mmCIF file of C-alpha atoms in Angstrom:
data_model
loop_
_atom_site.group_PDB
_atom_site.id
_atom_site.type_symbol
_atom_site.label_atom_id
_atom_site.label_comp_id
_atom_site.label_asym_id
_atom_site.label_seq_id
_atom_site.Cartn_x
_atom_site.Cartn_y
_atom_site.Cartn_z
ATOM 1 C CA GLY A 1 -11.381 5.059 24.770
ATOM 2 C CA GLN A 2 -8.517 2.928 23.037
ATOM 3 C CA ASN A 3 -6.932 3.077 26.339
ATOM 4 C CA ILE A 4 -3.435 4.899 25.508
ATOM 5 C CA ASP A 5 -1.754 5.515 28.487
ATOM 6 C CA GLN A 6 1.447 7.756 29.090
ATOM 7 C CA PRO A 7 2.964 9.608 32.180
ATOM 8 C CA THR A 8 1.276 12.988 32.650
ATOM 9 C CA GLU A 9 4.267 14.691 33.442
ATOM 10 C CA MET A 10 8.024 14.469 33.305
ATOM 11 C CA THR A 11 11.136 16.250 34.107
ATOM 12 C CA ALA A 12 14.779 16.541 32.707
ATOM 13 C CA THR A 13 17.621 18.419 32.384
ATOM 14 C CA GLU A 14 19.146 20.253 29.624
ATOM 15 C CA GLY A 15 21.523 17.983 27.381
ATOM 16 C CA ALA A 16 20.310 14.956 29.062
ATOM 17 C CA ILE A 17 18.203 11.962 27.345
ATOM 18 C CA VAL A 18 14.528 11.399 28.363
ATOM 19 C CA GLN A 19 12.391 8.293 27.187
ATOM 20 C CA ILE A 20 8.512 8.676 26.970
ATOM 21 C CA ASN A 21 6.644 5.644 27.564
ATOM 22 C CA CYS A 22 3.142 5.036 26.056
ATOM 23 C CA THR A 23 1.177 1.818 26.004
ATOM 24 C CA TYR A 24 -2.399 0.983 24.246
ATOM 25 C CA GLN A 25 -4.727 -1.655 23.325
ATOM 26 C CA THR A 26 -3.641 -3.716 20.638
ATOM 27 C CA SER A 27 -7.088 -4.600 19.239
ATOM 28 C CA GLY A 28 -7.807 -2.980 15.937
ATOM 29 C CA PHE A 29 -4.403 -1.050 15.864
ATOM 30 C CA ASN A 30 -2.645 -0.250 12.643
ATOM 31 C CA GLY A 31 0.224 2.615 13.469
ATOM 32 C CA LEU A 32 1.522 4.855 16.258
ATOM 33 C CA PHE A 33 2.240 8.407 15.788
ATOM 34 C CA TRP A 34 4.120 10.649 17.999
ATOM 35 C CA TYR A 35 3.147 14.575 18.137
ATOM 36 C CA GLN A 36 4.895 17.504 19.931
ATOM 37 C CA GLN A 37 2.531 20.521 21.123
ATOM 38 C CA HIS A 38 3.848 23.498 22.816
ATOM 39 C CA ALA A 39 1.578 25.356 24.965
ATOM 40 C CA GLY A 40 -1.117 27.499 22.619
ATOM 41 C CA GLU A 41 -0.265 25.976 19.553
ATOM 42 C CA ALA A 42 -1.355 23.141 17.449
ATOM 43 C CA PRO A 43 0.496 19.598 17.384
ATOM 44 C CA THR A 44 3.292 18.800 14.870
ATOM 45 C CA PHE A 45 4.160 15.731 13.620
ATOM 46 C CA LEU A 46 7.387 13.885 15.088
ATOM 47 C CA SER A 47 6.978 10.249 13.899
ATOM 48 C CA TYR A 48 4.960 7.421 12.644
ATOM 49 C CA ASN A 49 5.429 3.975 13.352
ATOM 50 C CA VAL A 50 3.956 0.947 11.719
ATOM 51 C CA LEU A 51 6.388 -1.758 12.020
ATOM 52 C CA ASP A 52 8.335 -2.768 14.946
ATOM 53 C CA GLY A 53 11.701 -1.433 15.614
ATOM 54 C CA LEU A 54 13.305 1.718 16.332
ATOM 55 C CA GLU A 55 13.267 4.723 14.033
ATOM 56 C CA GLU A 56 15.663 7.628 14.175
ATOM 57 C CA LYS A 57 15.063 11.309 12.919
ATOM 58 C CA GLY A 58 18.015 13.520 14.440
ATOM 59 C CA ARG A 59 17.574 14.109 18.503
ATOM 60 C CA PHE A 60 14.365 12.359 18.277
ATOM 61 C CA SER A 61 13.908 8.389 17.764
ATOM 62 C CA SER A 62 10.537 6.500 18.268
ATOM 63 C CA PHE A 63 10.327 2.498 19.158
ATOM 64 C CA LEU A 64 7.414 0.236 18.309
ATOM 65 C CA SER A 65 6.433 -3.085 19.718
ATOM 66 C CA ARG A 66 3.020 -4.176 18.246
ATOM 67 C CA SER A 67 2.965 -7.331 20.170
ATOM 68 C CA LYS A 68 3.367 -5.671 23.309
ATOM 69 C CA GLY A 69 0.904 -2.620 22.553
ATOM 70 C CA TYR A 70 4.184 -0.770 23.670
ATOM 71 C CA SER A 71 5.917 2.254 22.097
ATOM 72 C CA TYR A 72 8.474 4.890 23.570
ATOM 73 C CA LEU A 73 9.780 8.489 22.134
ATOM 74 C CA LEU A 74 13.434 9.017 22.787
ATOM 75 C CA LEU A 75 14.813 12.673 23.176
ATOM 76 C CA LYS A 76 18.405 13.017 23.036
ATOM 77 C CA GLU A 77 20.845 16.138 24.052
ATOM 78 C CA LEU A 78 17.760 17.874 25.474
ATOM 79 C CA GLN A 79 17.143 21.475 24.798
ATOM 80 C CA MET A 80 14.906 24.127 26.398
ATOM 81 C CA LYS A 81 12.852 24.596 23.632
ATOM 82 C CA ASP A 82 11.929 20.679 24.232
ATOM 83 C CA SER A 83 9.647 21.636 26.892
ATOM 84 C CA ALA A 84 6.345 20.716 25.465
ATOM 85 C CA SER A 85 3.596 18.132 25.652
ATOM 86 C CA TYR A 86 4.206 14.941 23.867
ATOM 87 C CA LEU A 87 1.306 13.090 22.316
ATOM 88 C CA CYS A 88 1.197 9.342 21.601
ATOM 89 C CA VAL A 89 -1.448 8.685 19.199
ATOM 90 C CA ARG A 90 -2.854 5.469 17.589
ATOM 91 C CA MET A 91 -4.101 4.987 14.109
ATOM 92 C CA ASN A 92 -6.946 2.254 14.035
ATOM 93 C CA ARG A 93 -7.678 -0.031 10.836
ATOM 94 C CA ASP A 94 -10.863 1.685 10.599
ATOM 95 C CA ASP A 95 -8.613 5.115 9.988
ATOM 96 C CA LYS A 96 -9.674 6.622 13.391
ATOM 97 C CA ILE A 97 -6.952 8.692 14.866
ATOM 98 C CA ILE A 98 -7.169 8.616 18.698
ATOM 99 C CA PHE A 99 -5.038 10.956 20.559
ATOM 100 C CA GLY A 100 -3.759 10.022 24.492
ATOM 101 C CA LYS A 101 -3.647 12.810 26.905
ATOM 102 C CA GLY A 102 0.027 13.560 26.623
ATOM 103 C CA THR A 103 3.069 13.975 28.501
ATOM 104 C CA ARG A 104 3.984 17.248 29.485
ATOM 105 C CA LEU A 105 7.980 17.794 29.946
ATOM 106 C CA HIS A 106 9.445 19.915 31.676
ATOM 107 C CA ILE A 107 13.164 20.765 31.064
ATOM 108 C CA LEU A 108 15.472 22.132 33.653
ATOM 109 C CA PRO A 109 18.530 24.308 32.805
ATOM 110 C CA ASN B 1 0.688 26.048 -0.229
ATOM 111 C CA ALA B 2 -1.832 27.466 2.580
ATOM 112 C CA GLY B 3 -1.870 24.116 4.263
ATOM 113 C CA VAL B 4 -4.778 23.687 6.699
ATOM 114 C CA THR B 5 -6.813 27.355 7.307
ATOM 115 C CA GLN B 6 -9.179 27.323 10.252
ATOM 116 C CA THR B 7 -11.928 30.333 10.274
ATOM 117 C CA PRO B 8 -12.573 32.135 12.899
ATOM 118 C CA LYS B 9 -9.471 32.120 15.045
ATOM 119 C CA PHE B 10 -12.160 33.224 17.862
ATOM 120 C CA GLN B 11 -15.657 32.733 18.414
ATOM 121 C CA VAL B 12 -17.905 33.544 21.518
ATOM 122 C CA LEU B 13 -21.416 32.273 21.174
ATOM 123 C CA LYS B 14 -24.636 32.122 23.491
ATOM 124 C CA THR B 15 -26.036 28.985 24.484
ATOM 125 C CA GLY B 16 -28.540 27.481 21.821
ATOM 126 C CA GLN B 17 -26.670 29.449 18.843
ATOM 127 C CA SER B 18 -25.480 27.787 16.194
ATOM 128 C CA MET B 19 -22.290 28.129 14.019
ATOM 129 C CA THR B 20 -20.199 26.661 11.565
ATOM 130 C CA LEU B 21 -16.474 26.547 12.002
ATOM 131 C CA GLN B 22 -14.567 26.232 8.629
ATOM 132 C CA CYS B 23 -11.492 24.230 7.459
ATOM 133 C CA ALA B 24 -9.972 23.875 4.000
ATOM 134 C CA GLN B 25 -7.010 22.649 3.181
ATOM 135 C CA ASP B 26 -5.103 22.893 -0.411
ATOM 136 C CA MET B 27 -2.759 19.859 -0.137
ATOM 137 C CA ASN B 28 -5.275 17.476 -1.959
ATOM 138 C CA HIS B 29 -5.470 15.423 1.195
ATOM 139 C CA GLU B 30 -8.215 12.480 1.327
ATOM 140 C CA TYR B 31 -8.060 12.267 5.099
ATOM 141 C CA MET B 32 -9.684 15.460 7.074
ATOM 142 C CA SER B 33 -10.651 15.317 10.720
ATOM 143 C CA TRP B 34 -11.817 17.479 13.707
ATOM 144 C CA TYR B 35 -10.711 17.315 17.459
ATOM 145 C CA ARG B 36 -11.456 19.393 20.609
ATOM 146 C CA GLN B 37 -8.977 19.883 23.159
ATOM 147 C CA ASP B 38 -9.960 20.912 26.749
ATOM 148 C CA PRO B 39 -7.715 21.920 29.252
ATOM 149 C CA GLY B 40 -5.550 18.836 30.849
ATOM 150 C CA MET B 41 -7.009 16.741 27.859
ATOM 151 C CA GLY B 42 -5.502 15.166 25.003
ATOM 152 C CA LEU B 43 -7.330 16.024 21.582
ATOM 153 C CA ARG B 44 -10.682 14.177 21.126
ATOM 154 C CA LEU B 45 -11.544 12.925 17.751
ATOM 155 C CA ILE B 46 -15.320 14.602 16.994
ATOM 156 C CA HIS B 47 -15.619 13.603 13.139
ATOM 157 C CA TYR B 48 -13.616 12.439 10.473
ATOM 158 C CA SER B 49 -13.721 11.810 6.807
ATOM 159 C CA VAL B 50 -11.869 9.496 4.678
ATOM 160 C CA GLY B 51 -12.617 11.400 1.251
ATOM 161 C CA ALA B 52 -15.295 13.629 -0.283
ATOM 162 C CA GLY B 53 -18.783 12.132 0.489
ATOM 163 C CA ILE B 54 -17.712 10.115 3.078
ATOM 164 C CA THR B 55 -18.055 11.015 7.119
ATOM 165 C CA ASP B 56 -17.731 8.979 10.177
ATOM 166 C CA GLN B 57 -18.224 9.740 14.058
ATOM 167 C CA GLY B 58 -15.215 9.742 16.380
ATOM 168 C CA GLU B 59 -15.269 9.778 20.133
ATOM 169 C CA VAL B 60 -17.328 12.679 20.629
ATOM 170 C CA PRO B 61 -19.570 13.511 17.921
ATOM 171 C CA ASN B 62 -23.152 14.417 19.976
ATOM 172 C CA GLY B 63 -23.796 17.973 19.106
ATOM 173 C CA TYR B 64 -21.664 18.458 16.137
ATOM 174 C CA ASN B 65 -22.400 17.665 12.296
ATOM 175 C CA VAL B 66 -20.127 17.747 9.136
ATOM 176 C CA SER B 67 -20.057 17.616 5.613
ATOM 177 C CA ARG B 68 -17.519 16.706 3.016
ATOM 178 C CA SER B 69 -19.063 17.964 -0.632
ATOM 179 C CA THR B 70 -15.524 18.711 -1.745
ATOM 180 C CA THR B 71 -11.911 17.371 -1.109
ATOM 181 C CA GLU B 72 -10.693 20.890 0.131
ATOM 182 C CA ASP B 73 -13.356 21.842 2.714
ATOM 183 C CA PHE B 74 -14.522 19.985 5.736
ATOM 184 C CA PRO B 75 -16.894 22.103 8.149
ATOM 185 C CA LEU B 76 -17.890 21.694 11.396
ATOM 186 C CA ARG B 77 -21.333 22.693 12.454
ATOM 187 C CA LEU B 78 -22.677 23.009 16.223
ATOM 188 C CA LEU B 79 -26.273 22.658 15.934
ATOM 189 C CA SER B 80 -27.258 24.363 19.305
ATOM 190 C CA ALA B 81 -24.272 25.708 21.084
ATOM 191 C CA ALA B 82 -23.797 24.585 24.935
ATOM 192 C CA PRO B 83 -21.348 25.587 27.546
ATOM 193 C CA SER B 84 -19.567 22.302 27.589
ATOM 194 C CA GLN B 85 -18.837 22.934 23.909
ATOM 195 C CA THR B 86 -16.264 25.597 24.963
ATOM 196 C CA SER B 87 -13.035 24.172 23.903
ATOM 197 C CA VAL B 88 -10.291 24.577 21.392
ATOM 198 C CA TYR B 89 -11.110 22.912 18.105
ATOM 199 C CA PHE B 90 -8.356 21.695 15.532
ATOM 200 C CA CYS B 91 -8.848 20.636 12.040
ATOM 201 C CA ALA B 92 -6.257 18.216 10.413
ATOM 202 C CA SER B 93 -5.530 16.609 7.146
ATOM 203 C CA SER B 94 -3.295 14.128 5.998
ATOM 204 C CA TYR B 95 -2.604 11.586 2.884
ATOM 205 C CA PRO B 96 -2.973 8.139 4.120
ATOM 206 C CA GLY B 97 -0.641 5.721 2.713
ATOM 207 C CA GLN B 98 1.998 8.729 1.656
ATOM 208 C CA GLY B 99 5.167 9.052 3.326
ATOM 209 C CA ASP B 100 4.761 9.308 6.984
ATOM 210 C CA ASN B 101 1.389 9.666 7.195
ATOM 211 C CA GLU B 102 1.861 12.928 8.824
ATOM 212 C CA GLN B 103 -1.465 15.005 9.927
ATOM 213 C CA PHE B 104 -1.197 18.690 9.290
ATOM 214 C CA PHE B 105 -3.194 20.698 11.767
ATOM 215 C CA GLY B 106 -4.760 24.078 11.327
ATOM 216 C CA PRO B 107 -3.918 26.764 14.071
ATOM 217 C CA GLY B 108 -7.287 26.207 15.715
ATOM 218 C CA THR B 109 -10.331 27.785 16.746
ATOM 219 C CA ARG B 110 -10.948 28.952 20.481
ATOM 220 C CA LEU B 111 -14.686 28.814 21.223
ATOM 221 C CA THR B 112 -16.388 30.146 24.060
ATOM 222 C CA VAL B 113 -20.271 29.469 24.831
ATOM 223 C CA LEU B 114 -21.659 31.553 27.402
#
């Protein structure tokens, strides 16, 4: 439901930059989260975008284009501990929070 | 603050048994929700609540009931467990409109239905 699309897996090198894209249906949309989830653990919050544009938090940045139904998460200076799944999550105007299937990011030394 | 707590951490049920997964938060959050996560899948919303006395269905509500009699507690009831309900269950809470709208997750309950 809600057609959240993100790549299933990505691989990047330690110290590099990686961009994880997410597209979603714009109908009923309110805001977009990004969460990180390590294997066997609960998700942890990274960002929440409501307005168009880029928000930066340390090594992580998140971008939103409401009209295009598009977001990306940018991770800089990759570290081995960044190996995890990254979940694109939409919040609807009816307060439902819907998760995408996640992008599994592998970091190579 | 204990944050979001879930009990039990692990549970094995037989088909047809009923049980309640407990979730509590001490952050005075209005919004609480239950998700299930299956291998290779994202989290899927089961039920959610925007405040005490209010609950709504999510994406996969069948076979589950919830109630929200207090702000703190949001139990999830499995009425008659089925093998298809084998999953990891996460409870989460947030205070909409406050800060980044961050959802705080409990550690999860790993449920196996035989």
